[in-house]
Coordinates of C-alpha atoms in Angstrom, one line a residue:
Chain A
M1 CA -53.2 -24.8 -122.3
E2 CA -52.7 -21.2 -122.9
K3 CA -49.2 -19.9 -122.8
D4 CA -48.4 -17.6 -120.0
K5 CA -48.7 -14.1 -121.5
K6 CA -46.4 -12.6 -119.0
E7 CA -43.4 -14.6 -120.3
I8 CA -41.4 -12.6 -122.7
S9 CA -39.8 -14.4 -125.6
I10 CA -36.1 -14.1 -125.2
I11 CA -34.2 -14.3 -128.5
H12 CA -30.6 -14.5 -127.4
P13 CA -29.3 -18.0 -126.5
R14 CA -29.7 -18.7 -122.8
P15 CA -27.6 -20.7 -120.3
S16 CA -28.1 -24.4 -121.0
S17 CA -29.9 -26.8 -118.7
I18 CA -27.5 -29.5 -119.7
V19 CA -24.6 -27.4 -118.5
A20 CA -26.5 -26.5 -115.4
A21 CA -26.8 -30.2 -114.6
L22 CA -23.1 -30.7 -115.2
Y23 CA -22.2 -28.0 -112.8
T24 CA -24.6 -29.4 -110.2
L25 CA -23.0 -32.8 -110.5
R26 CA -19.6 -31.2 -109.9
D27 CA -21.0 -29.5 -106.8
L28 CA -22.1 -33.0 -105.7
N29 CA -18.5 -34.1 -106.1
V30 CA -18.9 -36.6 -108.8
D31 CA -15.6 -37.8 -110.2
V32 CA -16.9 -38.4 -113.7
A33 CA -19.8 -36.9 -115.6
I34 CA -20.9 -38.7 -118.8
L35 CA -22.7 -36.7 -121.5
H36 CA -24.9 -39.0 -123.4
G37 CA -25.1 -37.3 -126.8
P38 CA -23.1 -35.9 -129.7
P39 CA -19.4 -35.0 -129.2
G40 CA -19.9 -31.3 -129.6
C41 CA -22.6 -30.9 -127.0
S42 CA -21.5 -28.6 -124.1
F43 CA -17.9 -28.8 -125.3
K44 CA -16.7 -25.5 -123.8
H45 CA -18.2 -26.1 -120.4
A46 CA -17.0 -29.7 -120.4
R47 CA -13.4 -28.4 -120.9
L48 CA -13.9 -25.8 -118.1
L49 CA -15.1 -28.5 -115.7
E50 CA -12.1 -30.6 -116.4
E51 CA -10.1 -27.7 -115.3
D52 CA -12.1 -27.8 -112.1
G53 CA -11.0 -31.4 -111.5
I54 CA -13.8 -33.6 -112.6
H55 CA -13.7 -35.8 -115.7
V56 CA -16.2 -35.0 -118.4
V57 CA -16.6 -37.5 -121.1
T58 CA -19.2 -38.1 -123.9
T59 CA -20.7 -41.1 -125.7
S60 CA -20.1 -39.2 -128.9
L61 CA -23.3 -40.2 -130.6
D62 CA -23.1 -39.7 -134.3
E63 CA -25.6 -40.0 -137.1
N64 CA -25.7 -43.7 -136.5
G65 CA -26.3 -43.2 -132.8
F66 CA -29.2 -40.8 -133.6
V67 CA -30.9 -43.4 -135.7
F68 CA -30.1 -46.6 -133.9
G69 CA -29.8 -45.3 -130.3
G70 CA -26.7 -45.2 -128.1
H71 CA -27.4 -47.8 -125.5
D72 CA -24.4 -49.9 -126.2
E73 CA -22.1 -46.9 -126.3
L74 CA -23.3 -45.7 -122.9
V75 CA -22.8 -49.2 -121.4
A76 CA -19.3 -49.4 -122.9
L77 CA -18.4 -45.9 -121.7
L78 CA -19.6 -46.6 -118.1
G79 CA -17.3 -49.6 -118.1
K80 CA -14.4 -47.6 -119.5
V81 CA -14.6 -44.7 -117.1
T82 CA -14.9 -47.0 -114.1
E83 CA -11.6 -48.7 -115.2
M84 CA -9.8 -45.5 -116.2
F85 CA -10.7 -43.1 -113.3
N86 CA -11.7 -45.4 -110.5
P87 CA -14.6 -43.0 -109.6
K88 CA -16.5 -43.1 -106.3
L89 CA -19.5 -41.3 -107.8
I90 CA -20.6 -41.1 -111.4
G91 CA -23.1 -38.8 -113.1
I92 CA -24.8 -39.2 -116.5
V93 CA -26.4 -36.3 -118.3
G94 CA -28.8 -36.5 -121.1
T95 CA -28.7 -34.2 -124.2
C96 CA -31.3 -33.0 -126.7
V97 CA -30.7 -35.8 -129.1
S98 CA -30.6 -38.7 -126.6
M99 CA -33.8 -37.4 -124.9
I100 CA -35.7 -36.9 -128.2
I101 CA -34.9 -40.5 -129.3
G102 CA -36.0 -41.8 -125.9
E103 CA -32.8 -43.2 -124.6
E104 CA -33.1 -44.9 -121.2
L105 CA -30.1 -44.0 -119.1
H106 CA -31.2 -46.3 -116.3
D107 CA -31.2 -49.4 -118.6
A108 CA -27.5 -48.7 -119.5
V109 CA -26.6 -48.3 -115.8
L110 CA -28.3 -51.6 -114.9
E111 CA -26.5 -53.4 -117.7
A112 CA -23.1 -51.8 -117.0
N113 CA -23.7 -52.3 -113.2
P114 CA -20.8 -50.2 -111.8
D115 CA -20.3 -50.8 -108.1
V116 CA -20.5 -47.0 -107.3
P117 CA -23.6 -44.8 -107.2
V118 CA -24.7 -43.2 -110.5
I119 CA -26.7 -40.0 -110.7
E120 CA -28.8 -40.1 -113.8
V121 CA -30.0 -36.8 -115.1
E122 CA -32.6 -36.9 -117.9
V123 CA -32.2 -33.4 -119.2
H124 CA -32.1 -31.5 -122.5
A125 CA -31.5 -27.9 -123.3
G126 CA -35.0 -27.0 -124.2
Y127 CA -36.0 -25.5 -121.0
R128 CA -36.7 -21.7 -120.6
N129 CA -34.8 -21.6 -117.3
N130 CA -31.6 -23.5 -117.0
T131 CA -32.2 -24.0 -113.3
K132 CA -34.3 -27.0 -114.5
G133 CA -31.1 -28.8 -115.1
V134 CA -30.0 -28.2 -111.6
L135 CA -33.3 -29.4 -110.3
F136 CA -33.3 -32.6 -112.3
A137 CA -29.8 -33.4 -111.1
L138 CA -30.8 -32.7 -107.5
E139 CA -33.9 -34.9 -107.8
S140 CA -31.8 -37.7 -109.1
A141 CA -29.2 -37.2 -106.3
L142 CA -32.1 -37.3 -103.8
D143 CA -33.3 -40.6 -105.3
S144 CA -29.9 -42.1 -105.0
G145 CA -29.5 -40.9 -101.4
I146 CA -26.7 -38.5 -102.2
I147 CA -28.4 -35.5 -100.6
T148 CA -31.1 -35.2 -98.0
E149 CA -34.7 -34.2 -98.5
K150 CA -34.0 -31.1 -96.4
E151 CA -31.1 -30.0 -98.6
F152 CA -33.2 -30.7 -101.7
D153 CA -36.0 -28.5 -100.5
R154 CA -33.6 -25.8 -99.6
Q155 CA -32.0 -25.9 -103.1
K156 CA -35.4 -25.9 -104.7
I157 CA -36.4 -22.6 -103.1
L158 CA -33.0 -21.1 -104.0
L159 CA -33.5 -22.1 -107.6
E160 CA -36.9 -20.5 -107.8
E161 CA -35.4 -17.4 -106.3
A162 CA -32.5 -17.5 -108.7
T163 CA -34.9 -17.7 -111.7
M164 CA -36.9 -14.7 -110.3
V165 CA -33.7 -12.7 -109.9
E166 CA -32.8 -13.2 -113.5
K167 CA -36.3 -12.4 -114.7
R168 CA -36.5 -9.3 -112.7
H169 CA -33.3 -7.6 -113.5
G170 CA -31.0 -10.2 -115.0
A171 CA -30.2 -11.7 -118.4
A172 CA -33.7 -13.1 -118.6
S173 CA -35.3 -9.7 -118.2
K174 CA -35.3 -8.6 -121.9
E175 CA -35.9 -10.2 -125.3
Y176 CA -32.4 -9.3 -126.4
L177 CA -29.5 -7.9 -124.5
A178 CA -26.4 -6.8 -126.2
P179 CA -23.1 -7.5 -124.4
S180 CA -21.3 -4.6 -122.9
R181 CA -17.9 -4.2 -121.3
G182 CA -19.3 -1.7 -118.8
D183 CA -17.6 1.4 -117.4
V184 CA -13.8 2.0 -117.6
K185 CA -12.2 0.3 -114.6
Y186 CA -9.5 3.0 -114.3
K187 CA -12.1 5.8 -113.8
V188 CA -14.2 3.8 -111.4
A189 CA -11.1 2.9 -109.4
Q190 CA -10.2 6.6 -109.2
R191 CA -13.7 7.4 -108.0
I192 CA -13.6 4.9 -105.1
I193 CA -10.2 6.2 -104.0
E194 CA -11.5 9.7 -104.1
L195 CA -14.5 8.7 -101.9
L196 CA -12.2 7.0 -99.4
K197 CA -9.9 10.0 -99.3
E198 CA -12.9 12.2 -98.6
G199 CA -13.6 10.1 -95.6
K200 CA -16.8 8.7 -97.0
R201 CA -18.1 5.6 -95.5
G202 CA -18.7 2.5 -97.7
I203 CA -20.0 -1.0 -97.7
T204 CA -18.6 -3.9 -99.7
I205 CA -21.1 -6.7 -100.5
M206 CA -19.8 -9.8 -102.1
N207 CA -22.9 -11.7 -103.3
A208 CA -21.2 -14.3 -105.4
K209 CA -22.4 -17.4 -107.1
K210 CA -20.4 -20.3 -105.9
E211 CA -16.8 -20.5 -107.3
T212 CA -17.0 -17.1 -108.9
G213 CA -16.4 -15.8 -105.4
Y214 CA -12.7 -16.6 -105.7
M215 CA -12.3 -13.6 -107.9
F216 CA -15.0 -11.3 -106.5
A217 CA -13.5 -11.6 -103.1
D218 CA -10.3 -10.0 -104.4
I219 CA -12.3 -6.8 -104.9
T220 CA -13.3 -6.8 -101.3
V221 CA -9.7 -7.3 -100.4
A222 CA -8.5 -4.5 -102.7
V223 CA -11.0 -1.9 -101.3
N224 CA -9.9 -2.8 -97.8
E225 CA -6.2 -2.7 -98.5
I226 CA -6.6 0.8 -99.9
A227 CA -8.8 2.0 -97.1
K228 CA -6.1 0.7 -94.7
Q229 CA -3.3 2.5 -96.6
L230 CA -5.4 5.7 -96.4
G231 CA -6.0 5.1 -92.7
V232 CA -9.8 4.9 -93.1
E233 CA -10.1 1.2 -92.6
S234 CA -12.9 1.7 -90.1
N235 CA -15.0 3.5 -92.7
I236 CA -15.6 0.2 -94.5
V237 CA -18.1 -2.5 -93.6
N238 CA -17.8 -5.9 -95.3
M239 CA -20.5 -8.4 -96.2
A240 CA -20.0 -11.7 -98.0
N241 CA -22.1 -14.8 -98.6
I242 CA -19.5 -17.2 -97.3
D243 CA -21.3 -19.3 -94.7
D244 CA -19.4 -22.6 -95.0
T245 CA -22.1 -24.6 -93.3
L246 CA -24.6 -24.3 -96.2
G247 CA -24.9 -25.9 -99.6
L248 CA -23.5 -28.9 -101.5
P249 CA -20.1 -30.2 -100.5
R250 CA -18.0 -28.4 -103.0
V251 CA -19.9 -25.1 -102.4
R252 CA -19.1 -25.3 -98.7
H253 CA -15.5 -25.9 -99.5
H254 CA -15.3 -22.7 -101.6
A255 CA -16.8 -20.7 -98.7
K256 CA -14.2 -22.1 -96.3
C257 CA -11.3 -21.4 -98.6
I258 CA -12.3 -17.8 -99.2
M259 CA -13.0 -17.2 -95.5
D260 CA -9.5 -18.6 -94.7
D261 CA -8.0 -16.2 -97.3
F262 CA -9.8 -13.2 -95.9
K263 CA -8.5 -14.1 -92.4
E264 CA -5.0 -14.5 -93.7
R265 CA -5.1 -11.1 -95.3
G266 CA -6.5 -9.5 -92.2
I267 CA -9.9 -8.7 -93.8
K268 CA -12.7 -8.6 -91.3
I269 CA -16.1 -9.8 -92.7
H270 CA -18.6 -8.0 -90.5
H271 CA -21.6 -9.8 -91.8
I272 CA -21.9 -13.2 -93.4
I273 CA -25.1 -12.9 -95.4
G274 CA -25.5 -16.5 -96.5
G275 CA -24.0 -19.5 -98.2
M276 CA -22.3 -19.4 -101.6
D277 CA -25.4 -20.8 -103.3
E278 CA -27.6 -18.3 -101.6
Y279 CA -26.9 -15.4 -103.9
P280 CA -30.6 -15.1 -104.9
I281 CA -31.6 -14.5 -101.3
A282 CA -28.5 -13.1 -99.6
G283 CA -29.2 -9.8 -101.3
D284 CA -32.3 -9.3 -99.2
I285 CA -30.4 -10.0 -96.0
A286 CA -27.8 -7.5 -97.0
G287 CA -30.6 -5.0 -97.8
K288 CA -32.1 -5.5 -94.3
L289 CA -28.8 -5.1 -92.6
I290 CA -28.2 -1.8 -94.5
E291 CA -31.6 -0.5 -93.6
E292 CA -31.0 -1.3 -89.9
K293 CA -27.5 -0.2 -89.5
Y294 CA -25.9 1.5 -92.5
S295 CA -28.5 3.5 -94.3
D296 CA -26.4 6.6 -93.9
Y297 CA -23.4 5.2 -95.6
D298 CA -22.2 7.0 -98.7
F299 CA -21.2 4.3 -101.2
V300 CA -21.5 0.6 -101.8
V301 CA -19.3 -1.8 -103.9
I302 CA -21.3 -4.9 -104.8
T303 CA -19.7 -7.8 -106.5
G304 CA -21.1 -11.1 -108.0
V305 CA -24.8 -10.9 -108.5
P306 CA -25.4 -7.2 -107.7
H307 CA -28.9 -7.1 -109.1
A308 CA -30.1 -9.3 -106.3
I309 CA -29.6 -6.5 -103.8
P310 CA -32.9 -4.6 -103.4
M311 CA -32.6 -1.0 -104.7
E312 CA -34.7 0.5 -101.8
S313 CA -31.9 -0.2 -99.3
I314 CA -29.1 1.4 -101.4
S315 CA -30.7 4.0 -103.6
G316 CA -29.3 6.8 -101.5
M317 CA -25.7 5.7 -102.0
E318 CA -23.3 5.8 -104.9
I319 CA -23.4 2.3 -106.3
V320 CA -20.5 0.5 -107.9
S321 CA -21.3 -3.0 -109.1
V322 CA -19.0 -5.6 -110.5
T323 CA -20.4 -8.5 -112.6
N324 CA -19.0 -11.2 -114.8
G325 CA -21.9 -11.0 -117.2
P326 CA -21.5 -8.6 -120.2
R327 CA -25.3 -8.9 -120.6
Q328 CA -25.9 -7.7 -117.1
V329 CA -24.5 -4.2 -117.6
L330 CA -27.6 -2.7 -119.2
P331 CA -30.2 -4.1 -116.7
M332 CA -28.1 -2.8 -113.8
K333 CA -27.6 0.6 -115.3
E334 CA -31.4 0.7 -115.7
M335 CA -31.8 -0.2 -112.1
G336 CA -29.8 2.9 -111.2
H337 CA -26.3 1.5 -110.4
D338 CA -23.9 4.4 -111.0
H339 CA -20.9 2.4 -112.1
V340 CA -21.1 -1.1 -113.6
I341 CA -17.9 -3.0 -114.2
V342 CA -17.4 -6.3 -116.0
E343 CA -14.8 -8.8 -115.0
I344 CA -14.4 -10.4 -118.4
D345 CA -13.6 -14.2 -118.5
L346 CA -13.9 -14.5 -114.8
H347 CA -15.3 -18.0 -114.7
P348 CA -12.5 -19.9 -116.3
K349 CA -10.1 -18.3 -113.9
T350 CA -12.0 -19.4 -110.8
L351 CA -12.2 -23.1 -111.7
G352 CA -9.8 -25.5 -110.1
V353 CA -8.6 -23.0 -107.6
N354 CA -8.7 -23.0 -103.8
N355 CA -7.5 -19.4 -103.2
I356 CA -8.6 -15.9 -104.0
V357 CA -7.4 -15.0 -107.5
E358 CA -6.6 -11.5 -108.6
S359 CA -9.3 -9.6 -110.4
E360 CA -8.8 -7.0 -113.0
F361 CA -10.6 -4.4 -111.0
G362 CA -8.7 -5.2 -107.8
A363 CA -5.5 -4.9 -109.7
T364 CA -6.6 -1.6 -111.2
L365 CA -7.5 -0.2 -107.7
R366 CA -4.1 -1.2 -106.4
E367 CA -2.2 0.4 -109.3
V368 CA -4.3 3.6 -109.2
A369 CA -3.7 3.9 -105.4
K370 CA 0.0 3.6 -106.0
E371 CA 0.0 6.5 -108.5
E372 CA -1.9 8.8 -106.2
Chain B
M1 CA -40.5 -43.6 -172.6
N2 CA -41.5 -40.7 -170.5
D3 CA -42.0 -37.6 -172.6
S4 CA -40.6 -35.2 -170.1
K5 CA -37.0 -35.7 -169.2
K6 CA -37.6 -35.4 -165.5
P7 CA -38.7 -38.7 -163.8
K8 CA -42.1 -38.9 -162.2
I9 CA -41.4 -39.3 -158.5
I10 CA -44.4 -40.3 -156.5
A11 CA -45.3 -41.3 -152.9
I12 CA -48.3 -43.2 -151.9
Y13 CA -49.7 -42.3 -148.5
G14 CA -52.4 -43.9 -146.4
K15 CA -53.3 -45.5 -143.1
G16 CA -51.0 -48.3 -142.0
G17 CA -52.0 -51.7 -143.2
I18 CA -54.2 -50.3 -146.0
G19 CA -52.1 -51.9 -148.8
K20 CA -49.6 -49.2 -149.7
S21 CA -46.7 -51.6 -150.3
S22 CA -48.9 -54.0 -152.3
T23 CA -50.2 -51.2 -154.5
A24 CA -46.7 -49.7 -154.9
S25 CA -45.0 -52.9 -155.9
N26 CA -47.8 -53.9 -158.3
V27 CA -47.8 -50.5 -159.9
A28 CA -44.0 -50.6 -160.1
A29 CA -44.2 -54.0 -161.8
A30 CA -47.0 -52.9 -164.1
C31 CA -45.1 -49.9 -165.3
A32 CA -42.0 -52.0 -165.9
D33 CA -44.2 -54.3 -168.0
E34 CA -45.2 -51.2 -170.0
G35 CA -41.5 -50.6 -170.7
Y36 CA -40.9 -47.8 -168.2
K37 CA -37.7 -47.7 -166.2
V38 CA -39.0 -47.9 -162.6
M39 CA -37.5 -47.6 -159.2
I40 CA -39.0 -48.3 -155.8
I41 CA -37.6 -46.9 -152.6
G42 CA -38.9 -48.5 -149.4
C43 CA -38.9 -46.0 -146.5
D44 CA -40.4 -48.3 -143.9
P45 CA -38.1 -49.5 -141.1
K46 CA -39.7 -52.9 -141.7
S47 CA -38.0 -52.9 -145.2
D48 CA -40.7 -54.9 -146.9
S49 CA -41.7 -52.6 -149.8
S50 CA -39.7 -54.4 -152.5
I51 CA -39.9 -58.0 -151.2
T52 CA -42.5 -59.1 -153.7
L53 CA -40.4 -57.7 -156.5
L54 CA -37.5 -59.8 -155.4
G55 CA -39.1 -63.2 -155.2
G56 CA -39.5 -62.9 -151.5
K57 CA -35.9 -62.1 -150.8
R58 CA -34.7 -59.3 -148.6
I59 CA -31.9 -57.0 -149.6
P60 CA -29.4 -55.1 -147.4
T61 CA -30.7 -51.8 -146.4
I62 CA -29.0 -48.4 -146.6
L63 CA -29.0 -48.0 -142.9
D64 CA -27.7 -51.5 -142.2
L65 CA -24.7 -50.6 -144.2
I66 CA -24.3 -47.1 -142.8
R67 CA -24.4 -48.7 -139.4
K68 CA -21.7 -51.2 -140.3
G69 CA -19.5 -48.3 -141.5
V70 CA -19.4 -49.6 -145.1
D71 CA -18.3 -47.1 -147.7
I72 CA -21.5 -47.6 -149.7
T73 CA -21.7 -47.6 -153.4
E74 CA -24.7 -47.9 -155.6
D75 CA -24.2 -51.6 -156.2
D76 CA -24.5 -52.2 -152.4
V77 CA -28.0 -50.9 -152.1
V78 CA -29.7 -50.7 -155.5
F79 CA -30.9 -54.2 -156.6
E80 CA -32.7 -55.2 -159.7
G81 CA -36.0 -56.9 -159.2
Y82 CA -38.9 -58.1 -161.4
N83 CA -38.5 -56.9 -165.0
G84 CA -35.7 -54.5 -164.2
V85 CA -37.4 -52.6 -161.4
K86 CA -34.6 -51.0 -159.2
C87 CA -35.2 -51.8 -155.6
V88 CA -33.9 -49.9 -152.6
E89 CA -34.7 -50.3 -148.9
V90 CA -33.9 -47.5 -146.4
G91 CA -34.2 -49.8 -143.3
G92 CA -34.1 -48.5 -139.8
P93 CA -33.6 -49.3 -136.1
E94 CA -35.5 -52.0 -134.2
P95 CA -38.9 -50.9 -133.1
G96 CA -38.8 -48.8 -130.0
I97 CA -35.1 -47.8 -130.3
G98 CA -33.4 -44.8 -131.8
C99 CA -35.1 -42.6 -134.4
A100 CA -36.6 -44.1 -137.6
G101 CA -37.5 -40.7 -138.9
R102 CA -34.0 -39.4 -138.7
G103 CA -33.0 -42.7 -140.4
I104 CA -35.1 -41.9 -143.4
I105 CA -33.5 -38.5 -143.7
V106 CA -30.0 -39.9 -143.5
A107 CA -30.6 -42.7 -145.9
I108 CA -32.3 -40.7 -148.7
Q109 CA -29.5 -38.1 -148.5
K110 CA -27.0 -40.9 -148.8
L111 CA -28.8 -42.5 -151.7
K112 CA -28.9 -39.2 -153.5
K113 CA -25.2 -38.8 -153.0
I114 CA -24.2 -42.3 -154.3
S115 CA -26.7 -43.0 -157.0
K116 CA -28.0 -41.3 -160.0
V117 CA -30.4 -44.2 -160.9
Q118 CA -33.4 -42.0 -159.9
D119 CA -32.6 -39.5 -162.6
E120 CA -32.5 -42.2 -165.3
C121 CA -35.9 -43.6 -164.4
D122 CA -39.3 -42.8 -165.7
L123 CA -41.0 -43.5 -162.4
V124 CA -39.7 -43.5 -158.9
I125 CA -42.0 -44.6 -156.1
Y126 CA -41.3 -43.7 -152.5
D127 CA -43.1 -46.2 -150.3
V128 CA -43.6 -44.3 -147.1
P129 CA -44.9 -45.6 -143.7
G130 CA -48.5 -44.9 -143.1
D131 CA -48.4 -42.8 -140.0
I132 CA -46.5 -39.6 -140.6
V133 CA -45.6 -39.3 -137.0
C134 CA -42.6 -37.0 -137.4
G135 CA -40.7 -34.9 -139.8
G136 CA -38.5 -37.7 -141.1
F137 CA -41.5 -39.5 -142.5
V138 CA -42.3 -36.7 -144.9
A139 CA -38.6 -36.0 -145.7
P140 CA -38.9 -37.4 -149.2
I141 CA -41.5 -34.6 -149.9
R142 CA -39.8 -31.9 -147.8
K143 CA -36.5 -32.5 -149.4
G144 CA -38.1 -31.9 -152.8
L145 CA -37.7 -35.4 -154.0
V146 CA -41.3 -36.3 -154.5
S147 CA -43.3 -34.5 -157.1
E148 CA -46.6 -36.3 -156.8
A149 CA -48.5 -37.6 -153.8
Y150 CA -51.3 -40.1 -153.9
V151 CA -53.6 -41.2 -151.1
L152 CA -54.7 -44.7 -150.7
T153 CA -57.8 -45.6 -148.7
S154 CA -60.7 -48.0 -148.3
G155 CA -64.3 -46.9 -147.8
E156 CA -64.1 -47.6 -144.0
Y157 CA -64.2 -44.8 -141.6
M158 CA -60.8 -45.0 -140.0
P159 CA -58.7 -45.3 -143.2
L160 CA -60.7 -42.3 -144.6
Y161 CA -60.1 -40.4 -141.5
A162 CA -56.4 -41.1 -141.9
A163 CA -56.5 -40.2 -145.6
N164 CA -58.2 -36.9 -144.7
N165 CA -55.6 -36.1 -142.2
I166 CA -52.9 -36.9 -144.7
C167 CA -54.5 -34.5 -147.1
R168 CA -54.5 -31.8 -144.4
G169 CA -50.8 -32.5 -143.8
L170 CA -49.9 -32.4 -147.5
S171 CA -51.6 -29.0 -147.9
K172 CA -49.8 -27.8 -144.8
I173 CA -46.4 -28.5 -146.4
N174 CA -47.6 -27.2 -149.8
T175 CA -47.7 -30.5 -151.5
P176 CA -50.4 -31.0 -154.1
L177 CA -52.4 -34.2 -154.2
S178 CA -52.4 -36.1 -157.5
G179 CA -55.2 -38.5 -156.8
V180 CA -57.1 -40.8 -154.5
I181 CA -56.8 -44.6 -154.9
C182 CA -59.4 -47.0 -153.3
N183 CA -58.1 -50.3 -152.1
A184 CA -61.4 -52.0 -151.4
R185 CA -62.2 -53.9 -148.2
N186 CA -65.6 -54.9 -149.4
V187 CA -67.6 -52.5 -147.3
S188 CA -71.0 -51.2 -148.5
R189 CA -71.1 -48.4 -151.1
E190 CA -67.3 -48.3 -151.0
E191 CA -66.6 -46.9 -154.5
E192 CA -69.3 -44.3 -154.0
I193 CA -68.0 -43.2 -150.6
V194 CA -64.4 -42.9 -151.7
G195 CA -65.4 -41.3 -155.0
K196 CA -67.4 -38.7 -153.1
F197 CA -64.5 -38.1 -150.7
A198 CA -62.1 -37.6 -153.5
E199 CA -64.4 -35.1 -155.2
E200 CA -65.1 -33.1 -152.0
I201 CA -61.4 -32.7 -151.2
G202 CA -61.0 -31.4 -154.8
S203 CA -59.3 -34.5 -156.3
D204 CA -60.3 -37.6 -158.3
L205 CA -60.7 -41.3 -157.6
I206 CA -58.2 -42.6 -160.1
A207 CA -58.6 -46.3 -159.4
F208 CA -60.8 -48.8 -157.5
I209 CA -58.9 -51.9 -156.6
P210 CA -61.3 -54.7 -155.6
K211 CA -60.5 -57.0 -152.8
E212 CA -59.1 -60.2 -154.3
Q213 CA -57.6 -63.2 -152.5
I214 CA -55.2 -63.6 -155.4
V215 CA -53.2 -60.6 -154.3
Q216 CA -52.6 -62.2 -150.9
D217 CA -51.7 -65.6 -152.5
C218 CA -49.1 -64.0 -154.7
E219 CA -47.6 -62.0 -151.8
R220 CA -47.4 -65.2 -149.6
D221 CA -45.3 -66.7 -152.3
G222 CA -43.2 -63.6 -152.5
F223 CA -44.4 -62.2 -155.8
S224 CA -46.4 -59.4 -157.2
V225 CA -49.7 -60.1 -159.0
M226 CA -48.1 -58.8 -162.2
E227 CA -45.4 -61.5 -162.0
K228 CA -47.3 -64.4 -160.7
A229 CA -50.8 -63.9 -162.1
P230 CA -50.5 -61.5 -165.1
D231 CA -53.7 -62.6 -166.7
S232 CA -55.9 -62.1 -163.6
E233 CA -58.5 -59.4 -163.6
I234 CA -56.8 -57.6 -160.8
A235 CA -53.5 -57.5 -162.8
Q236 CA -55.5 -55.5 -165.4
V237 CA -56.7 -53.1 -162.6
Y238 CA -53.1 -52.5 -161.6
R239 CA -52.1 -52.0 -165.2
N240 CA -54.8 -49.4 -165.6
L241 CA -53.7 -47.7 -162.5
A242 CA -50.1 -47.6 -163.7
R243 CA -51.2 -46.0 -166.9
A244 CA -53.3 -43.5 -165.0
I245 CA -50.4 -42.5 -162.9
M246 CA -48.0 -42.3 -165.8
S247 CA -50.4 -40.1 -167.8
R248 CA -51.6 -38.0 -164.9
N249 CA -50.6 -34.4 -164.8
K250 CA -53.4 -33.0 -162.7
S251 CA -52.8 -32.2 -159.0
V252 CA -54.6 -30.0 -156.6
M253 CA -54.0 -28.6 -153.1
A254 CA -56.4 -30.8 -151.2
N255 CA -59.1 -29.3 -149.1
A256 CA -59.4 -31.6 -146.1
L257 CA -62.9 -32.2 -144.8
E258 CA -64.3 -31.3 -141.4
D259 CA -64.6 -34.3 -139.2
E260 CA -68.4 -33.9 -139.1
R261 CA -68.6 -34.0 -142.9
L262 CA -66.4 -37.0 -143.1
R263 CA -68.6 -38.9 -140.7
E264 CA -71.7 -38.0 -142.7
L265 CA -70.0 -39.2 -145.8
T266 CA -69.5 -42.7 -144.4
R267 CA -73.0 -43.1 -143.0

């Protein structure tokens, strides 16, 4: 079969499908995820996920395991984690090595026979789009009756959209993208305050991917706090993808937590533009809303996945976007975003939390406002 | 005995079941009889390359010991067989489990680390499985261990087809071919067909081994022909082949034939 010529060959390492499967298992609320592979595989994310409250362990296949297989190791580890953590739901994730040598995850599960459901994900990191890892995890969850067919279909559409968003203007849009720290936060904070002081009208759009919302929400909060201080609160319209009736269990929980925090801080979200896993499609909803109601607004502050908001609806405004991806700066500048800010190391800080956490840009806004 | 200081390190490739191990062990024994220091390294997970040099006995394999976590020394894995031939078996996982190819890579690296026997030999034979199904099975060549490759075939179509494919593979990894050996299966015009094949790919037929029941009989008893029936005619054939290999210094980048031509050849 001829290779799709439209596909560019991306030469910087891409998010891993194995890791994507791990995060999906977390969203399905597994208590333990077992990596069947070498001890170094997905190390950093395994650590992060432990911060997020699930146990991530590995069969630690070594050179012997590569040659002789790791069936016994997997059976033994299934027994061990059942005893140690008393889990209600277990996930097993394949790795490059275990998949290449043809390990059968299911055989090990049958032999270990734990009395809780096990989601087996046969995945390696050799897929172009890491969303494959999510898909495989969801397929397996569907097979084990953990999610409904309806939820599966919904997720599948979202994954396809997410892949498209990344291809269009995201980190999969170019062969190589150098990381960038983006614009200086201090200057951009000054500019937003200036706009508010001039009585300009602005929109905040939080279009965040799942738990990253805990920090992006802080920017919505900060902008509103300052508008309030300046007495121009009514000039701001807030949108956020925090529908707590949509998505996998943990994702709904995040939406609810963030919503509660907004309420507590007196922030009114005028439009809920979707669930926290709907960042690939919520941008379109925001775009339509703007076209219908707010097309004459002066500026927009977009956080999370800003490149999913269609440019047609906001091109007349001054655009401030906040991302956590250093490789997202260049594509967004090219789209025409005026100011692009990076929240470095956002993700680790949003794992294992249930409340909005302070962002660097939010903190900068508050400090600059004090000085003025 | 060898004029050059460097040992001659060869591998014999060919379709599975065509007689690589029999040929390898008889050549090893014949060379030992000639006074050469010889080593045979079996790279098949079945670990049966050296069995007829050891009176039908099996030896512990490198991978067996690695798996057990033994701190391996030369004495644990290098065994002396018929007439001083050093025998090593790489071993491997059970069929259908793990990765035999990776096993070969790991084992030959281990062997290189713990043993210098190869450097002291005149002839080292890597007995490699017939089907080069993945990178591990050509590791002895890729890792620069093997300096000469031979192809073993009969005059039947399928073994020739496999031999032709192997030649293509060898050229792809820039390994020259040192000769073609015919292990006869008593098909019509066999010597002529294999001779022609050798010529057309740019190499030579360096030996024609007739099909003799005695080879089987000796193997069944756990011996090489050289040990059990040294006066047989077939023993003389192996002796000649051994001399041919030891004196051979011609190798070519093989030109694999088109499928069509190969079929024509066997008609």
